[in-house]
CSV table of C-alpha atoms and ligand atoms in Angstrom, one decimal:
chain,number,residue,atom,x,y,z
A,8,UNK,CA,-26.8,4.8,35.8
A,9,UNK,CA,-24.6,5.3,33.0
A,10,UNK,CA,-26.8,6.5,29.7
A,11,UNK,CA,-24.3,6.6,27.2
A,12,UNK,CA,-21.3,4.5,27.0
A,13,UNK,CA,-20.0,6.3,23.6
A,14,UNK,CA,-20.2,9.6,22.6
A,15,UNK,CA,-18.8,11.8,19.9
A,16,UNK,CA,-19.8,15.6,19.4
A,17,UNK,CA,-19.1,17.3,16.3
A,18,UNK,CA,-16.2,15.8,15.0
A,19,UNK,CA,-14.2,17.1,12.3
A,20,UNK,CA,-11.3,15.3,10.2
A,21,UNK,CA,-9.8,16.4,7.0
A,22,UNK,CA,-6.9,14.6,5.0
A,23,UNK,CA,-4.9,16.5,2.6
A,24,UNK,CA,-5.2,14.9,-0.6
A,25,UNK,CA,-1.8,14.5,-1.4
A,26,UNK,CA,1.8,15.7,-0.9
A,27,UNK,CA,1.6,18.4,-3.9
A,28,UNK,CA,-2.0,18.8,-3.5
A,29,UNK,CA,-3.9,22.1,-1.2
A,30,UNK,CA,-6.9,20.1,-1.4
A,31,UNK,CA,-8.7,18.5,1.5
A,32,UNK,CA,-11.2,15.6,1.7
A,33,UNK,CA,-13.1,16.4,4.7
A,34,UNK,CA,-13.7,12.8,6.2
A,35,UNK,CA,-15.8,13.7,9.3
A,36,UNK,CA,-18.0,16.7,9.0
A,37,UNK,CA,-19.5,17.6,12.2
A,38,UNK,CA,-20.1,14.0,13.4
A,39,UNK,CA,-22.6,13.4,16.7
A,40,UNK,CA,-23.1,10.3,17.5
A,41,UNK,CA,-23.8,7.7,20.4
A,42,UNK,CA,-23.6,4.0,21.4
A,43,UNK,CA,-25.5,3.4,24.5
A,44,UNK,CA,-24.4,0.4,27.5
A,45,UNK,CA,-25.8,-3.0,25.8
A,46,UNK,CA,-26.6,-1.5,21.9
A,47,UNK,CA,-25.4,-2.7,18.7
A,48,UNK,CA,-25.4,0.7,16.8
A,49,UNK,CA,-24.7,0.2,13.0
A,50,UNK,CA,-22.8,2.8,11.2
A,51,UNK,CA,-24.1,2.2,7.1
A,52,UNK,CA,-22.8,4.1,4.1
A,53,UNK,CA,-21.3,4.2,0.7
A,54,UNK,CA,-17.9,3.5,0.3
A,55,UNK,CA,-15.7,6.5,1.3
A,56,UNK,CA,-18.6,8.0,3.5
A,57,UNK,CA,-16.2,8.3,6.2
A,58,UNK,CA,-17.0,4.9,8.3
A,59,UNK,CA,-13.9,3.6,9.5
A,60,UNK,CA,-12.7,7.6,10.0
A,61,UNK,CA,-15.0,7.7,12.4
A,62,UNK,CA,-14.3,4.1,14.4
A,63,UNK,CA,-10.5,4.9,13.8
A,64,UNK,CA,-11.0,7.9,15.8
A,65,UNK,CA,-13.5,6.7,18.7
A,66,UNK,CA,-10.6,4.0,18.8
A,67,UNK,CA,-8.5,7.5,19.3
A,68,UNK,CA,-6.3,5.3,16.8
A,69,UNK,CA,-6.3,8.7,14.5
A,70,UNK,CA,-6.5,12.5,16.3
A,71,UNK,CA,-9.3,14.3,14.8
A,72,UNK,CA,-9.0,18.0,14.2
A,73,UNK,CA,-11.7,19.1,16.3
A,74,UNK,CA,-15.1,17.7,18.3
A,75,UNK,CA,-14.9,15.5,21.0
A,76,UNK,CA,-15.1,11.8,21.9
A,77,UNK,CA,-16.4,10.5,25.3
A,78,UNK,CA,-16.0,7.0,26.8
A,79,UNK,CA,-17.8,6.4,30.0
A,80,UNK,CA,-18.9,9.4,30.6
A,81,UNK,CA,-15.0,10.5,30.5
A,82,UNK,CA,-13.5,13.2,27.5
A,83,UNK,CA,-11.1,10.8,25.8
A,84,UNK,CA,-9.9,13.1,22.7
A,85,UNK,CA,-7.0,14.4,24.0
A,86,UNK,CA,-5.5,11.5,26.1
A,87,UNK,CA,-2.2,10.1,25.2
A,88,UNK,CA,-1.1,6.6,24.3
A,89,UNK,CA,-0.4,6.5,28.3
A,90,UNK,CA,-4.0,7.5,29.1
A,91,UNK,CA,-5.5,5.0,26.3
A,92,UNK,CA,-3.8,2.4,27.8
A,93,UNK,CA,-6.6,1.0,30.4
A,94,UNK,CA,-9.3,1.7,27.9
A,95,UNK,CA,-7.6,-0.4,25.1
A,96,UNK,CA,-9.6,-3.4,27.6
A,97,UNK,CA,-12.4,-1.9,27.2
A,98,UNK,CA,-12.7,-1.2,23.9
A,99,UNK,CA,-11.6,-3.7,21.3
A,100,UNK,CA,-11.6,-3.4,17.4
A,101,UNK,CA,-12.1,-6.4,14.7
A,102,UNK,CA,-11.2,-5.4,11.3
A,103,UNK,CA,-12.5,-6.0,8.0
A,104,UNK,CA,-9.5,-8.2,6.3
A,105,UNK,CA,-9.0,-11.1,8.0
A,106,UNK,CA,-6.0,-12.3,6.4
A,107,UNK,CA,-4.1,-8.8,7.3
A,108,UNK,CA,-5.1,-8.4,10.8
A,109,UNK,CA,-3.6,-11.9,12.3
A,110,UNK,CA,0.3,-12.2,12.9
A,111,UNK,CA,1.4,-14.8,10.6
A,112,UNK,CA,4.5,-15.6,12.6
A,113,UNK,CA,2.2,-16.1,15.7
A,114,UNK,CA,0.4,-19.3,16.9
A,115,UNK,CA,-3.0,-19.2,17.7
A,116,UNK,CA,-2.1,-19.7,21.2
A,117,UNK,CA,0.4,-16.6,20.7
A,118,UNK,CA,-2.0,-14.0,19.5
A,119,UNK,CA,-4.7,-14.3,22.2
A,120,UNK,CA,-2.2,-14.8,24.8
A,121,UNK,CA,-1.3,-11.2,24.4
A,122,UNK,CA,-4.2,-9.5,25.1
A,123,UNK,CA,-5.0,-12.2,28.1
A,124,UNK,CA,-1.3,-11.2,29.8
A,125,UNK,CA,-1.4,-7.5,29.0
A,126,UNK,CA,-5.3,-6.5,29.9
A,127,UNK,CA,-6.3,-9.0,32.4
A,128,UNK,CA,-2.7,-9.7,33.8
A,129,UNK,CA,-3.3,-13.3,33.6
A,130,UNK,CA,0.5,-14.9,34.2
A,131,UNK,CA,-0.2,-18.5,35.3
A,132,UNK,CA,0.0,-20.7,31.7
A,133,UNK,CA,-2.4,-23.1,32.4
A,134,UNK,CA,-4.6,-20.4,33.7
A,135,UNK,CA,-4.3,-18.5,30.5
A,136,UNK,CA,-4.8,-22.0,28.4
A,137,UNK,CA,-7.6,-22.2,30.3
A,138,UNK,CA,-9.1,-18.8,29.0
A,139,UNK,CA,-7.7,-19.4,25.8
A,140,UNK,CA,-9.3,-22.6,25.7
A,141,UNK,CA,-12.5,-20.9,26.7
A,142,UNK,CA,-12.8,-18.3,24.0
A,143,UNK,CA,-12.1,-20.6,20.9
A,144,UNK,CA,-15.2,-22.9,22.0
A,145,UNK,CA,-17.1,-19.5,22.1
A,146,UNK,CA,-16.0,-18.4,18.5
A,147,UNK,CA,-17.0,-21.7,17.4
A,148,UNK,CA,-13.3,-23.3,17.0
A,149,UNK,CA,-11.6,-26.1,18.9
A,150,UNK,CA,-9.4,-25.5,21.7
A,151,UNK,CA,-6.8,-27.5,19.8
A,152,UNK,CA,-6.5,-24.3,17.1
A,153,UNK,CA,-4.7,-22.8,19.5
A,154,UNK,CA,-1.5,-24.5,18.2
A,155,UNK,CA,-1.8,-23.7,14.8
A,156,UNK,CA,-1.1,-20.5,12.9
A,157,UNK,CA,-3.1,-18.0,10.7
A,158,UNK,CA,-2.3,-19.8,7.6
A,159,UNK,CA,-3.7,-22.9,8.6
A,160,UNK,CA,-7.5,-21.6,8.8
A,161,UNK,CA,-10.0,-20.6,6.2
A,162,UNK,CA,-11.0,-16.8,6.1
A,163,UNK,CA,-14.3,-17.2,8.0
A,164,UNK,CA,-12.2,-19.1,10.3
A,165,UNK,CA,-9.7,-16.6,11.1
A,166,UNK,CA,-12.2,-14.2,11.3
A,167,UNK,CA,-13.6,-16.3,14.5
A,168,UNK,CA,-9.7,-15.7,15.5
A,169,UNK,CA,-10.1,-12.1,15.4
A,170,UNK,CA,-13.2,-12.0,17.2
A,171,UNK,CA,-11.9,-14.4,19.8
A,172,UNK,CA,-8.8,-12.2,20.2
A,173,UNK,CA,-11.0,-9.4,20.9
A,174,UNK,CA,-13.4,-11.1,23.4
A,175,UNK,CA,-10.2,-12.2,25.3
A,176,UNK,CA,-9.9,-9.3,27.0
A,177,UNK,CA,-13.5,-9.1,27.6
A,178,UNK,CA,-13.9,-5.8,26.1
A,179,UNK,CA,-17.2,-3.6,26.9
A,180,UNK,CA,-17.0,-2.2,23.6
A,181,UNK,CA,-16.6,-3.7,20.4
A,182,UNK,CA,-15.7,-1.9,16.8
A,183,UNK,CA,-16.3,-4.3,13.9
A,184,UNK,CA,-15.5,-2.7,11.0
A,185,UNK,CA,-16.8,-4.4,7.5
A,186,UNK,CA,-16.1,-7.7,9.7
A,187,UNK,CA,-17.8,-10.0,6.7
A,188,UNK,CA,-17.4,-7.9,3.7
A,189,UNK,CA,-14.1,-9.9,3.0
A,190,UNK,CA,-15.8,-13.7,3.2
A,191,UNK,CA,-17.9,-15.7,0.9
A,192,UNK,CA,-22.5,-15.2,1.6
A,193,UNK,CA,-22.6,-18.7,3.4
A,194,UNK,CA,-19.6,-17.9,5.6
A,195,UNK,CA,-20.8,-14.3,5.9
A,196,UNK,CA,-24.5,-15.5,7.6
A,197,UNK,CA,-21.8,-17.7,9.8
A,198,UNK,CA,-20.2,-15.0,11.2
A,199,UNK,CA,-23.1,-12.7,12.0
A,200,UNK,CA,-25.0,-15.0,13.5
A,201,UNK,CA,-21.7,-15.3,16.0
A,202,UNK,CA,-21.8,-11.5,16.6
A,203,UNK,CA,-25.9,-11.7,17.0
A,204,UNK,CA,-25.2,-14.8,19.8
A,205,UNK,CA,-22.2,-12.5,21.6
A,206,UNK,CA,-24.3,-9.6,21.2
A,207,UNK,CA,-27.6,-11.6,23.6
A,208,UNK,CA,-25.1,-13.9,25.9
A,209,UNK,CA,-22.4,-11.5,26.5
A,210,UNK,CA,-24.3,-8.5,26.7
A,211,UNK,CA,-21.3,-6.5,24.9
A,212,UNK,CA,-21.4,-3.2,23.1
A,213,UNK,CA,-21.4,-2.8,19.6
A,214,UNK,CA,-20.6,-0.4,17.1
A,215,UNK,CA,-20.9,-2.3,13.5
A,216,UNK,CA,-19.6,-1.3,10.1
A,217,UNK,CA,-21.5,-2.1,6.8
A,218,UNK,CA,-22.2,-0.6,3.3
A,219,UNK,CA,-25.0,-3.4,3.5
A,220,UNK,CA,-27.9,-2.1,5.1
A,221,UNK,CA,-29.8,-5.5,5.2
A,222,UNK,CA,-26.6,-7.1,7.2
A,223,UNK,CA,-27.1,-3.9,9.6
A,224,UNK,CA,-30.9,-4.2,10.0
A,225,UNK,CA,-30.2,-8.0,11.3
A,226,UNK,CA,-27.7,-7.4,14.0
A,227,UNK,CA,-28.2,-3.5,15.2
A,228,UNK,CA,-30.9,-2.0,17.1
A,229,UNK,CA,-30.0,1.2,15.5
A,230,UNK,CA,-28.1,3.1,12.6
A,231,UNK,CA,-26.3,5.7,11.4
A,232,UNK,CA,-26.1,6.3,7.7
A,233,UNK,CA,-23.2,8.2,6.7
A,234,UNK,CA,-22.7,10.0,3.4
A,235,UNK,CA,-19.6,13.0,2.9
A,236,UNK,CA,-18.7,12.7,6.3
A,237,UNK,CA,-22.4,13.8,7.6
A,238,UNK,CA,-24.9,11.7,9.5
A,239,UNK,CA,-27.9,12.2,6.9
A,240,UNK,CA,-30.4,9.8,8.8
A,241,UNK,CA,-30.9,8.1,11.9
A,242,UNK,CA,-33.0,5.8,14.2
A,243,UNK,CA,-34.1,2.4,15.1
A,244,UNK,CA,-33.2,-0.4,11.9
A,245,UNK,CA,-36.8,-1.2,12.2
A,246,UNK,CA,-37.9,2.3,10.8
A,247,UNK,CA,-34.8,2.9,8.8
A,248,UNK,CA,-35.1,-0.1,7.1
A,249,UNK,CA,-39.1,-0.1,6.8
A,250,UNK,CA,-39.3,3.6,6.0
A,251,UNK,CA,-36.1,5.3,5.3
A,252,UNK,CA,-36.2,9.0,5.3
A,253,UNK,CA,-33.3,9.7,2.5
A,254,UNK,CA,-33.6,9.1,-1.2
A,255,UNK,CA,-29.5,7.8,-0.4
A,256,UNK,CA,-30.9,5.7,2.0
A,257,UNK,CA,-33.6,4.2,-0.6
A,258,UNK,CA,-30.7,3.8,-2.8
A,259,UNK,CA,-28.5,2.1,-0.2
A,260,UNK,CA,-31.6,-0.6,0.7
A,261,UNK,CA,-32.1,-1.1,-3.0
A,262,UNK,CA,-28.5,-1.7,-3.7
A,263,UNK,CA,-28.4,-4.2,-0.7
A,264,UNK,CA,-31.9,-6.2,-1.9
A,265,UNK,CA,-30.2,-6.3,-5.0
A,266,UNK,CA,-27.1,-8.1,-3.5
A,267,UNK,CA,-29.3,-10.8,-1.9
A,268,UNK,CA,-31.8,-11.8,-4.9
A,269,UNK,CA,-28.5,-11.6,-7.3
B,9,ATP,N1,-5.2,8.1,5.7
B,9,ATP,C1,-5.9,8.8,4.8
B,9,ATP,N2,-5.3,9.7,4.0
B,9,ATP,C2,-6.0,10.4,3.1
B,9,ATP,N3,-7.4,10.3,2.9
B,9,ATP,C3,-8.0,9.4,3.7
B,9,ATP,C4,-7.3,8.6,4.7
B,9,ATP,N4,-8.3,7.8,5.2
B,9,ATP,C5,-9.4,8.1,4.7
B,9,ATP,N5,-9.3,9.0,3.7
B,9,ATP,C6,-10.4,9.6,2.9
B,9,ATP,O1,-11.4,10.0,3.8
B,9,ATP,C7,-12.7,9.6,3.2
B,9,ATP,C8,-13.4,8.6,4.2
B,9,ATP,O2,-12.7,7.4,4.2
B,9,ATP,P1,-13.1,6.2,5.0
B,9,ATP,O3,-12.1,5.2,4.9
B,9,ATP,O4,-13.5,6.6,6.4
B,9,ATP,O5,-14.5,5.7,4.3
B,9,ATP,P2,-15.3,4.4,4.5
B,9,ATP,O6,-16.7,4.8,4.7
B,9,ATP,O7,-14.7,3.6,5.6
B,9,ATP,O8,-15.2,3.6,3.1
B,9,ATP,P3,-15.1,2.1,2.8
B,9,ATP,O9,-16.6,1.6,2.8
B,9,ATP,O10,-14.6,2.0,1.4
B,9,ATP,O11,-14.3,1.4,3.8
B,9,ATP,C9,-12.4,9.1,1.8
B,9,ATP,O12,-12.5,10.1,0.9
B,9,ATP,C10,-11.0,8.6,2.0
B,9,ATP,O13,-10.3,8.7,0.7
B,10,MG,MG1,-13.9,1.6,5.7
């Protein structure tokens, strides 16, 4: 029985502040962490806390300068794009910006073919219809969006896109990063409620980005808050939410109650 199906130990990731600049901004400063078979694991903080540093490099889509990341059990941080290749299945990411992350050029049909052909070696078309077909009625959308293009949908609706895209492959792991900061409240309640339904039905992995610490306590079974880099506070939402430990974390809740009454 596997116990963990994510794990990073220590990790460490500076940036250089600029081109004429000595200075460092340390991103990721000493960051353990874990995302067990089944969990939605939240990852909360303040803008610039070092969030999507960290899913970036779980997604080994930036090298870290030191620590290590494990995926099933296996040490992932130094395999090469070769290596990553079978794992990019298993572990799928949905970004914040909707608008940026779809392929203009690309019909529906187009962009989750991709994954479809390339991770599940899918070849026959009416197979891959099929599947296609399939996914959009998941992601609440018609299987008739698969002829139209990004342009053509709303941005709560091409954010169903992205997370349709991503279930294609029928991932084990799933990185949302600020999936809803980018949509309107209404459409934002839409959109969680999709991840809380793939969450129960499909039984799949989560870890999920958010400054918003209300929007974390209803889809996650646990958190991480992040502030400089660090981990400052962790545990189930329940207690986090109800209790937090942190005087940040306080400030974090307050600031997301605010959001909601304003
Ligand atoms: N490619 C980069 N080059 C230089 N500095 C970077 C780079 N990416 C991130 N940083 C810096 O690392 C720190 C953490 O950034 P990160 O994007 O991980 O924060 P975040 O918690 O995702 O913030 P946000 O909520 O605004 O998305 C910030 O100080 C940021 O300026
Ligand atoms: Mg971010």
């Amino acid at each position: 029985m596997m116990t963990t199906l994510v794990e990073t130990r220590g990790l460490i990731k500076q940036f250089s502040q600029g081109f004429f600049s000595s200075q460092k901004t340390t991103a990721l400063d000493n960051v353990t962490m874990s995302v067990k078979p089944g969990e939605t694991v939240g990852l909360v903080g303040e803008s610039g806390s070092g969030k999507s540093t960290l899913a970036l490099s779980i997604a080994r889509l930036l090298q870290v300068d030191s620590g290590q990341i494990f995926f099933s059990g296996d040490d992932i941080t130094g395999y090469t794009a070769n290596q990553m290749r079978p794992l990019r299945k298993e572990l799928q990411f949905v970004f914040q910006d909707p608008y940026s992350s779809l392929n203009p050029r690309m019909s529906v049909k187009g962009i989750l073919s991709e994954g479809i052909r390339l991770h599940r070696g899918l070849s026959n078309k009416s197979e891959i219809e099929d599947e296609i077909a399939h996914v959009l009625t998941t992601v609440g959308l018609g299987k008739d969006d698969m002829r139209k293009h990004p342009k053509e949908f709303s941005g709560g609706q091409r954010q169903r896109i992205a997370i349709a895209r991503a279930l294609a492959v029928e991932p084990t792991f799933l990185i949302c990063d600020e999936p809803v900061s980018a949509l309107d409240m209404s459409i934002q309640a839409q959109i969680l409620n999709l991840l809380k339904m793939l969450k129960v039905e499909k039984n799949i992995s989560m870890l999920f980005i958010s400054h918003d610490l209300a929007v974390v306590n209803f889809l996650c079974d646990r958190a991480y808050v992040m502030k400089s880099g660090q981990i400052i506070e962790q545990g189930g939402v329940d207690e986090i939410f109800s209790s937090p430990k942190e005087q940040y974390t306080r400030d974090l809740l307050s600031a997301s109650l605010l959001a909601k009454s304003n």
